[in-house]
Amino acid sequence: MNFFKNKCLFIPTIIVITFILIGISRVLGGIVILAETMYLAYYLFKKNKKTRRLSKPLKVLIGIPLVFMFVAGVGLGFASDKKEDVKLSAQKNLAKKEIKEDDKKIKEEEEKKKAEEERLKIEEERKKAEEEKLQEEQKKKEEEQKLQEEEKKRLEEETKKRELEEKQKVQEEKNAKAQEASKSSYAGNSNSNSNSSKNNNVNSGNQNTMVWLPKNRGKYHSKPNCGNMDAKNATQVSLEKAKASYGPCSKCRPPR
């Protein structure tokens, strides 16, 4: 109680505490100044008898500092703390910057992911195009190989056919020569020869003349591919042997 009554110690202590509180927080310091101003006005104008006895001009002079203190308290108490505002503003700006950077990173990641997807899509399309190209080339190659095989087969068949025709032509020429020789031998014989001599000459000519028998052995022919004959299964025999069991063909007209 002695401390509060000792004005020389109490007032400086209050001032120091006030400045400390203002240094800690301007809002808290402003509230303390308001409280001090109100208490000081109450003390001077209500409790202190000396002050109450003063004239009005003196009371006004005493009240002016109190008004300034009150205004200062209100300004400090209700105004925002600049340091805190700066700090909060800096924190907000930092948060905004971090959010912006995060958004930028997310956007970059999305763009990177999208670019990777596009690259994979292009790569897949390229592989697919290459596979289709390879399939087309393989198909084309198989078709070319098939055409080559067909051409080779056709050439072989034509070669066989040509050889068979040449063989038939040679045989026909041989048969024609044999017939001419037979006719010449018949013309050189005298009419006085006996029937047995003629038969011997005919048999000799028949043995030299060759004809063709089909697989079913219906009639003998002058060529192996007459009508529906299968040239591969035709058999060549002498005219004499063929005449013993078969008749001549009416289409190719073989020697009789």
mmCIF file of C-alpha atoms in Angstrom:
data_model
loop_
_atom_site.group_PDB
_atom_site.id
_atom_site.type_symbol
_atom_site.label_atom_id
_atom_site.label_comp_id
_atom_site.label_asym_id
_atom_site.label_seq_id
_atom_site.Cartn_x
_atom_site.Cartn_y
_atom_site.Cartn_z
ATOM 1 C CA MET A 1 0.000 0.000 0.000
ATOM 2 C CA ASN A 2 2.913 2.338 0.693
ATOM 3 C CA PHE A 3 4.105 1.714 -2.890
ATOM 4 C CA PHE A 4 0.811 2.874 -4.385
ATOM 5 C CA LYS A 5 0.761 5.937 -2.178
ATOM 6 C CA ASN A 6 4.341 6.874 -3.096
ATOM 7 C CA LYS A 7 3.773 8.837 -6.298
ATOM 8 C CA CYS A 8 7.488 9.182 -7.073
ATOM 9 C CA LEU A 9 7.769 5.424 -7.574
ATOM 10 C CA PHE A 10 4.253 4.514 -8.723
ATOM 11 C CA ILE A 11 3.927 6.924 -11.658
ATOM 12 C CA PRO A 12 7.340 6.108 -13.309
ATOM 13 C CA THR A 13 6.645 2.400 -12.836
ATOM 14 C CA ILE A 14 3.264 2.748 -14.576
ATOM 15 C CA ILE A 15 4.882 4.650 -17.463
ATOM 16 C CA VAL A 16 7.615 2.022 -17.903
ATOM 17 C CA ILE A 17 5.091 -0.837 -17.833
ATOM 18 C CA THR A 18 2.956 1.014 -20.372
ATOM 19 C CA PHE A 19 5.851 1.399 -22.806
ATOM 20 C CA ILE A 20 6.806 -2.260 -22.315
ATOM 21 C CA LEU A 21 3.271 -3.331 -23.144
ATOM 22 C CA ILE A 22 3.237 -1.026 -26.197
ATOM 23 C CA GLY A 23 6.485 -2.692 -27.333
ATOM 24 C CA ILE A 24 4.952 -6.114 -26.886
ATOM 25 C CA SER A 25 1.615 -5.274 -28.501
ATOM 26 C CA ARG A 26 0.279 -1.897 -29.558
ATOM 27 C CA VAL A 27 -3.301 -3.015 -29.005
ATOM 28 C CA LEU A 28 -2.579 -4.114 -25.440
ATOM 29 C CA GLY A 29 -0.648 -0.879 -24.803
ATOM 30 C CA GLY A 30 -3.561 1.183 -26.131
ATOM 31 C CA ILE A 31 -5.996 -0.577 -23.802
ATOM 32 C CA VAL A 32 -3.685 0.078 -20.829
ATOM 33 C CA ILE A 33 -3.373 3.782 -21.756
ATOM 34 C CA LEU A 34 -7.175 4.085 -21.945
ATOM 35 C CA ALA A 35 -7.505 2.480 -18.529
ATOM 36 C CA GLU A 36 -4.808 4.758 -17.079
ATOM 37 C CA THR A 37 -6.418 7.878 -18.607
ATOM 38 C CA MET A 38 -9.843 7.012 -17.219
ATOM 39 C CA TYR A 39 -8.423 6.257 -13.788
ATOM 40 C CA LEU A 40 -6.350 9.471 -13.809
ATOM 41 C CA ALA A 41 -9.378 11.590 -14.852
ATOM 42 C CA TYR A 42 -11.469 9.948 -12.112
ATOM 43 C CA TYR A 43 -8.773 10.557 -9.536
ATOM 44 C CA LEU A 44 -8.117 14.181 -10.513
ATOM 45 C CA PHE A 45 -11.679 15.374 -10.926
ATOM 46 C CA LYS A 46 -13.492 13.191 -8.369
ATOM 47 C CA LYS A 47 -11.171 12.176 -5.551
ATOM 48 C CA ASN A 48 -8.483 14.840 -5.455
ATOM 49 C CA LYS A 49 -9.800 17.779 -3.496
ATOM 50 C CA LYS A 50 -7.064 20.150 -4.654
ATOM 51 C CA THR A 51 -7.958 19.610 -8.307
ATOM 52 C CA ARG A 52 -11.646 20.067 -7.638
ATOM 53 C CA ARG A 53 -10.920 23.474 -6.042
ATOM 54 C CA LEU A 54 -9.086 24.721 -9.123
ATOM 55 C CA SER A 55 -10.703 27.143 -11.519
ATOM 56 C CA LYS A 56 -12.223 25.964 -14.763
ATOM 57 C CA PRO A 57 -9.402 27.244 -16.994
ATOM 58 C CA LEU A 58 -6.896 25.264 -14.968
ATOM 59 C CA LYS A 59 -9.100 22.185 -15.066
ATOM 60 C CA VAL A 60 -9.280 22.584 -18.850
ATOM 61 C CA LEU A 61 -5.494 22.771 -19.061
ATOM 62 C CA ILE A 62 -5.229 19.631 -16.947
ATOM 63 C CA GLY A 63 -7.861 17.883 -19.083
ATOM 64 C CA ILE A 64 -6.128 18.571 -22.440
ATOM 65 C CA PRO A 65 -3.272 16.056 -21.793
ATOM 66 C CA LEU A 66 -5.851 13.559 -20.607
ATOM 67 C CA VAL A 67 -7.747 13.999 -23.898
ATOM 68 C CA PHE A 68 -4.541 13.442 -25.856
ATOM 69 C CA MET A 69 -3.806 10.335 -23.802
ATOM 70 C CA PHE A 70 -7.341 9.089 -24.405
ATOM 71 C CA VAL A 71 -7.047 9.661 -28.171
ATOM 72 C CA ALA A 72 -3.637 7.944 -28.189
ATOM 73 C CA GLY A 73 -5.086 4.976 -26.290
ATOM 74 C CA VAL A 74 -7.986 4.707 -28.692
ATOM 75 C CA GLY A 75 -5.599 4.960 -31.646
ATOM 76 C CA LEU A 76 -3.352 2.286 -30.192
ATOM 77 C CA GLY A 77 -6.170 0.137 -28.838
ATOM 78 C CA PHE A 78 -8.372 0.004 -31.911
ATOM 79 C CA ALA A 79 -5.859 0.587 -34.689
ATOM 80 C CA SER A 80 -4.204 -2.501 -36.114
ATOM 81 C CA ASP A 81 -0.685 -3.272 -35.143
ATOM 82 C CA LYS A 82 1.465 -2.284 -38.087
ATOM 83 C CA LYS A 83 4.134 -4.847 -37.393
ATOM 84 C CA GLU A 84 1.550 -7.559 -36.997
ATOM 85 C CA ASP A 85 -0.183 -6.327 -40.146
ATOM 86 C CA VAL A 86 3.109 -6.419 -42.007
ATOM 87 C CA LYS A 87 3.829 -9.830 -40.606
ATOM 88 C CA LEU A 88 0.346 -11.088 -41.462
ATOM 89 C CA SER A 89 0.585 -9.502 -44.882
ATOM 90 C CA ALA A 90 3.948 -11.136 -45.425
ATOM 91 C CA GLN A 91 2.540 -14.477 -44.267
ATOM 92 C CA LYS A 92 -0.454 -14.059 -46.575
ATOM 93 C CA ASN A 93 1.788 -13.129 -49.479
ATOM 94 C CA LEU A 94 4.032 -16.076 -48.683
ATOM 95 C CA ALA A 95 1.014 -18.369 -48.480
ATOM 96 C CA LYS A 96 -0.305 -16.986 -51.766
ATOM 97 C CA LYS A 97 3.112 -17.427 -53.323
ATOM 98 C CA GLU A 98 3.324 -20.998 -52.053
ATOM 99 C CA ILE A 99 -0.186 -21.700 -53.317
ATOM 100 C CA LYS A 100 0.718 -20.142 -56.655
ATOM 101 C CA GLU A 101 3.912 -22.204 -56.828
ATOM 102 C CA ASP A 102 1.974 -25.338 -55.866
ATOM 103 C CA ASP A 103 -0.606 -24.565 -58.552
ATOM 104 C CA LYS A 104 2.202 -23.960 -61.013
ATOM 105 C CA LYS A 105 3.845 -27.253 -60.062
ATOM 106 C CA ILE A 106 0.524 -29.080 -60.337
ATOM 107 C CA LYS A 107 -0.089 -27.457 -63.709
ATOM 108 C CA GLU A 108 3.419 -28.368 -64.868
ATOM 109 C CA GLU A 109 2.910 -31.943 -63.646
ATOM 110 C CA GLU A 110 -0.404 -32.126 -65.493
ATOM 111 C CA GLU A 111 1.158 -30.710 -68.656
ATOM 112 C CA LYS A 112 4.068 -33.113 -68.301
ATOM 113 C CA LYS A 113 1.670 -36.012 -67.783
ATOM 114 C CA LYS A 114 -0.406 -34.894 -70.748
ATOM 115 C CA ALA A 115 2.717 -34.578 -72.909
ATOM 116 C CA GLU A 116 3.813 -38.063 -71.809
ATOM 117 C CA GLU A 117 0.384 -39.453 -72.673
ATOM 118 C CA GLU A 118 0.537 -37.758 -76.074
ATOM 119 C CA ARG A 119 4.019 -39.175 -76.631
ATOM 120 C CA LEU A 120 2.893 -42.671 -75.670
ATOM 121 C CA LYS A 121 -0.157 -42.309 -77.919
ATOM 122 C CA ILE A 122 2.013 -41.197 -80.856
ATOM 123 C CA GLU A 123 4.458 -44.027 -80.154
ATOM 124 C CA GLU A 124 1.619 -46.542 -80.046
ATOM 125 C CA GLU A 125 0.182 -45.210 -83.310
ATOM 126 C CA ARG A 126 3.636 -45.379 -84.905
ATOM 127 C CA LYS A 127 4.111 -48.988 -83.770
ATOM 128 C CA LYS A 128 0.639 -49.855 -85.023
ATOM 129 C CA ALA A 129 1.401 -48.243 -88.401
ATOM 130 C CA GLU A 130 4.689 -50.162 -88.598
ATOM 131 C CA GLU A 131 2.926 -53.438 -87.781
ATOM 132 C CA GLU A 132 0.286 -52.762 -90.434
ATOM 133 C CA LYS A 133 3.031 -51.915 -92.922
ATOM 134 C CA LEU A 134 4.890 -55.126 -92.081
ATOM 135 C CA GLN A 135 1.670 -57.125 -92.463
ATOM 136 C CA GLU A 136 0.989 -55.514 -95.830
ATOM 137 C CA GLU A 137 4.553 -56.205 -96.969
ATOM 138 C CA GLN A 138 4.286 -59.799 -95.771
ATOM 139 C CA LYS A 139 0.950 -60.208 -97.548
ATOM 140 C CA LYS A 140 2.369 -58.670 -100.719
ATOM 141 C CA LYS A 141 5.388 -60.926 -100.503
ATOM 142 C CA GLU A 142 3.168 -63.998 -100.085
ATOM 143 C CA GLU A 143 1.055 -62.935 -103.073
ATOM 144 C CA GLU A 144 4.178 -62.414 -105.185
ATOM 145 C CA GLN A 145 5.495 -65.804 -104.097
ATOM 146 C CA LYS A 146 2.146 -67.390 -104.966
ATOM 147 C CA LEU A 147 2.163 -65.722 -108.381
ATOM 148 C CA GLN A 148 5.714 -66.917 -108.977
ATOM 149 C CA GLU A 149 4.729 -70.468 -108.038
ATOM 150 C CA GLU A 150 1.693 -70.308 -110.319
ATOM 151 C CA GLU A 151 3.819 -68.926 -113.145
ATOM 152 C CA LYS A 152 6.401 -71.651 -112.589
ATOM 153 C CA LYS A 153 3.689 -74.306 -112.590
ATOM 154 C CA ARG A 154 2.175 -72.838 -115.757
ATOM 155 C CA LEU A 155 5.566 -72.834 -117.481
ATOM 156 C CA GLU A 156 6.170 -76.444 -116.434
ATOM 157 C CA GLU A 157 2.761 -77.451 -117.784
ATOM 158 C CA GLU A 158 3.396 -75.600 -121.031
ATOM 159 C CA THR A 159 6.810 -77.259 -121.303
ATOM 160 C CA LYS A 160 5.310 -80.696 -120.727
ATOM 161 C CA LYS A 161 2.535 -79.969 -123.204
ATOM 162 C CA ARG A 162 5.019 -78.737 -125.809
ATOM 163 C CA GLU A 163 7.211 -81.801 -125.294
ATOM 164 C CA LEU A 164 4.172 -84.062 -125.629
ATOM 165 C CA GLU A 165 3.068 -82.276 -128.802
ATOM 166 C CA GLU A 166 6.574 -82.585 -130.247
ATOM 167 C CA LYS A 167 6.602 -86.256 -129.347
ATOM 168 C CA GLN A 168 3.201 -86.710 -130.981
ATOM 169 C CA LYS A 169 4.371 -84.832 -134.057
ATOM 170 C CA VAL A 170 7.467 -87.027 -134.313
ATOM 171 C CA GLN A 171 5.307 -90.123 -133.890
ATOM 172 C CA GLU A 172 2.852 -88.917 -136.530
ATOM 173 C CA GLU A 173 5.714 -88.225 -138.944
ATOM 174 C CA LYS A 174 7.086 -91.658 -138.194
ATOM 175 C CA ASN A 175 3.656 -93.227 -138.802
ATOM 176 C CA ALA A 176 3.287 -91.260 -142.057
ATOM 177 C CA LYS A 177 6.677 -92.446 -143.280
ATOM 178 C CA ALA A 178 5.796 -96.006 -142.318
ATOM 179 C CA GLN A 179 2.534 -95.738 -144.281
ATOM 180 C CA GLU A 180 4.325 -94.310 -147.316
ATOM 181 C CA ALA A 181 6.889 -97.087 -147.116
ATOM 182 C CA SER A 182 4.077 -99.609 -146.815
ATOM 183 C CA LYS A 183 2.280 -98.164 -149.830
ATOM 184 C CA SER A 184 5.506 -98.159 -151.877
ATOM 185 C CA SER A 185 6.116 -101.781 -151.009
ATOM 186 C CA TYR A 186 2.570 -102.619 -152.016
ATOM 187 C CA ALA A 187 2.919 -100.796 -155.331
ATOM 188 C CA GLY A 188 6.183 -102.632 -156.169
ATOM 189 C CA ASN A 189 4.664 -106.066 -155.691
ATOM 190 C CA SER A 190 3.315 -107.847 -158.754
ATOM 191 C CA ASN A 191 -0.322 -108.765 -159.127
ATOM 192 C CA SER A 192 0.713 -112.386 -159.432
ATOM 193 C CA ASN A 193 1.707 -112.667 -155.782
ATOM 194 C CA SER A 194 -0.471 -114.924 -153.759
ATOM 195 C CA ASN A 195 -2.823 -113.782 -150.978
ATOM 196 C CA SER A 196 -0.476 -115.215 -148.406
ATOM 197 C CA SER A 197 2.352 -113.019 -149.688
ATOM 198 C CA LYS A 198 0.140 -109.924 -149.469
ATOM 199 C CA ASN A 199 -0.895 -110.785 -145.959
ATOM 200 C CA ASN A 200 2.729 -111.135 -144.927
ATOM 201 C CA ASN A 201 3.562 -107.707 -146.341
ATOM 202 C CA VAL A 202 0.580 -106.107 -144.564
ATOM 203 C CA ASN A 203 1.562 -107.706 -141.278
ATOM 204 C CA SER A 204 5.097 -106.424 -141.705
ATOM 205 C CA GLY A 205 3.766 -102.863 -142.245
ATOM 206 C CA ASN A 206 1.436 -103.162 -139.257
ATOM 207 C CA GLN A 207 4.318 -104.149 -137.038
ATOM 208 C CA ASN A 208 6.265 -101.007 -138.001
ATOM 209 C CA THR A 209 3.274 -98.664 -137.495
ATOM 210 C CA MET A 210 2.622 -97.516 -133.870
ATOM 211 C CA VAL A 211 -0.742 -96.386 -132.437
ATOM 212 C CA TRP A 212 -2.078 -95.291 -128.987
ATOM 213 C CA LEU A 213 -4.391 -97.152 -126.625
ATOM 214 C CA PRO A 214 -6.312 -95.302 -123.898
ATOM 215 C CA LYS A 215 -6.571 -96.511 -120.320
ATOM 216 C CA ASN A 216 -10.059 -97.949 -120.818
ATOM 217 C CA ARG A 217 -8.863 -99.663 -124.069
ATOM 218 C CA GLY A 218 -11.928 -98.781 -126.141
ATOM 219 C CA LYS A 219 -10.363 -97.990 -129.539
ATOM 220 C CA TYR A 220 -6.836 -97.295 -130.789
ATOM 221 C CA HIS A 221 -5.825 -93.773 -131.848
ATOM 222 C CA SER A 222 -3.173 -91.993 -133.896
ATOM 223 C CA LYS A 223 -2.389 -89.520 -131.045
ATOM 224 C CA PRO A 224 -2.436 -89.902 -127.244
ATOM 225 C CA ASN A 225 -4.693 -86.855 -126.542
ATOM 226 C CA CYS A 226 -7.529 -87.560 -128.936
ATOM 227 C CA GLY A 227 -10.898 -86.426 -127.515
ATOM 228 C CA ASN A 228 -11.123 -87.050 -123.766
ATOM 229 C CA MET A 229 -8.037 -89.285 -123.662
ATOM 230 C CA ASP A 230 -5.602 -88.871 -120.783
ATOM 231 C CA ALA A 231 -2.214 -88.537 -122.524
ATOM 232 C CA LYS A 232 -0.379 -89.497 -119.335
ATOM 233 C CA ASN A 233 -2.131 -92.864 -119.110
ATOM 234 C CA ALA A 234 -2.052 -93.653 -122.881
ATOM 235 C CA THR A 235 -0.039 -96.682 -124.042
ATOM 236 C CA GLN A 236 1.802 -96.959 -127.381
ATOM 237 C CA VAL A 237 1.564 -100.335 -129.179
ATOM 238 C CA SER A 238 2.013 -101.634 -132.715
ATOM 239 C CA LEU A 239 -0.847 -101.367 -135.192
ATOM 240 C CA GLU A 240 -0.963 -105.121 -135.623
ATOM 241 C CA LYS A 241 -1.385 -105.711 -131.880
ATOM 242 C CA ALA A 242 -4.026 -102.961 -131.573
ATOM 243 C CA LYS A 243 -6.053 -104.301 -134.536
ATOM 244 C CA ALA A 244 -6.133 -107.747 -132.921
ATOM 245 C CA SER A 245 -8.344 -106.512 -130.042
ATOM 246 C CA TYR A 246 -9.585 -102.978 -130.822
ATOM 247 C CA GLY A 247 -11.142 -100.943 -133.594
ATOM 248 C CA PRO A 248 -9.902 -97.654 -135.083
ATOM 249 C CA CYS A 249 -11.052 -94.239 -133.809
ATOM 250 C CA SER A 250 -13.388 -92.361 -136.138
ATOM 251 C CA LYS A 251 -12.076 -88.913 -135.046
ATOM 252 C CA CYS A 252 -8.306 -89.091 -135.413
ATOM 253 C CA ARG A 253 -8.517 -91.793 -138.161
ATOM 254 C CA PRO A 254 -5.494 -93.935 -137.318
ATOM 255 C CA PRO A 255 -3.982 -96.331 -139.956
ATOM 256 C CA ARG A 256 -6.044 -99.471 -140.540
#
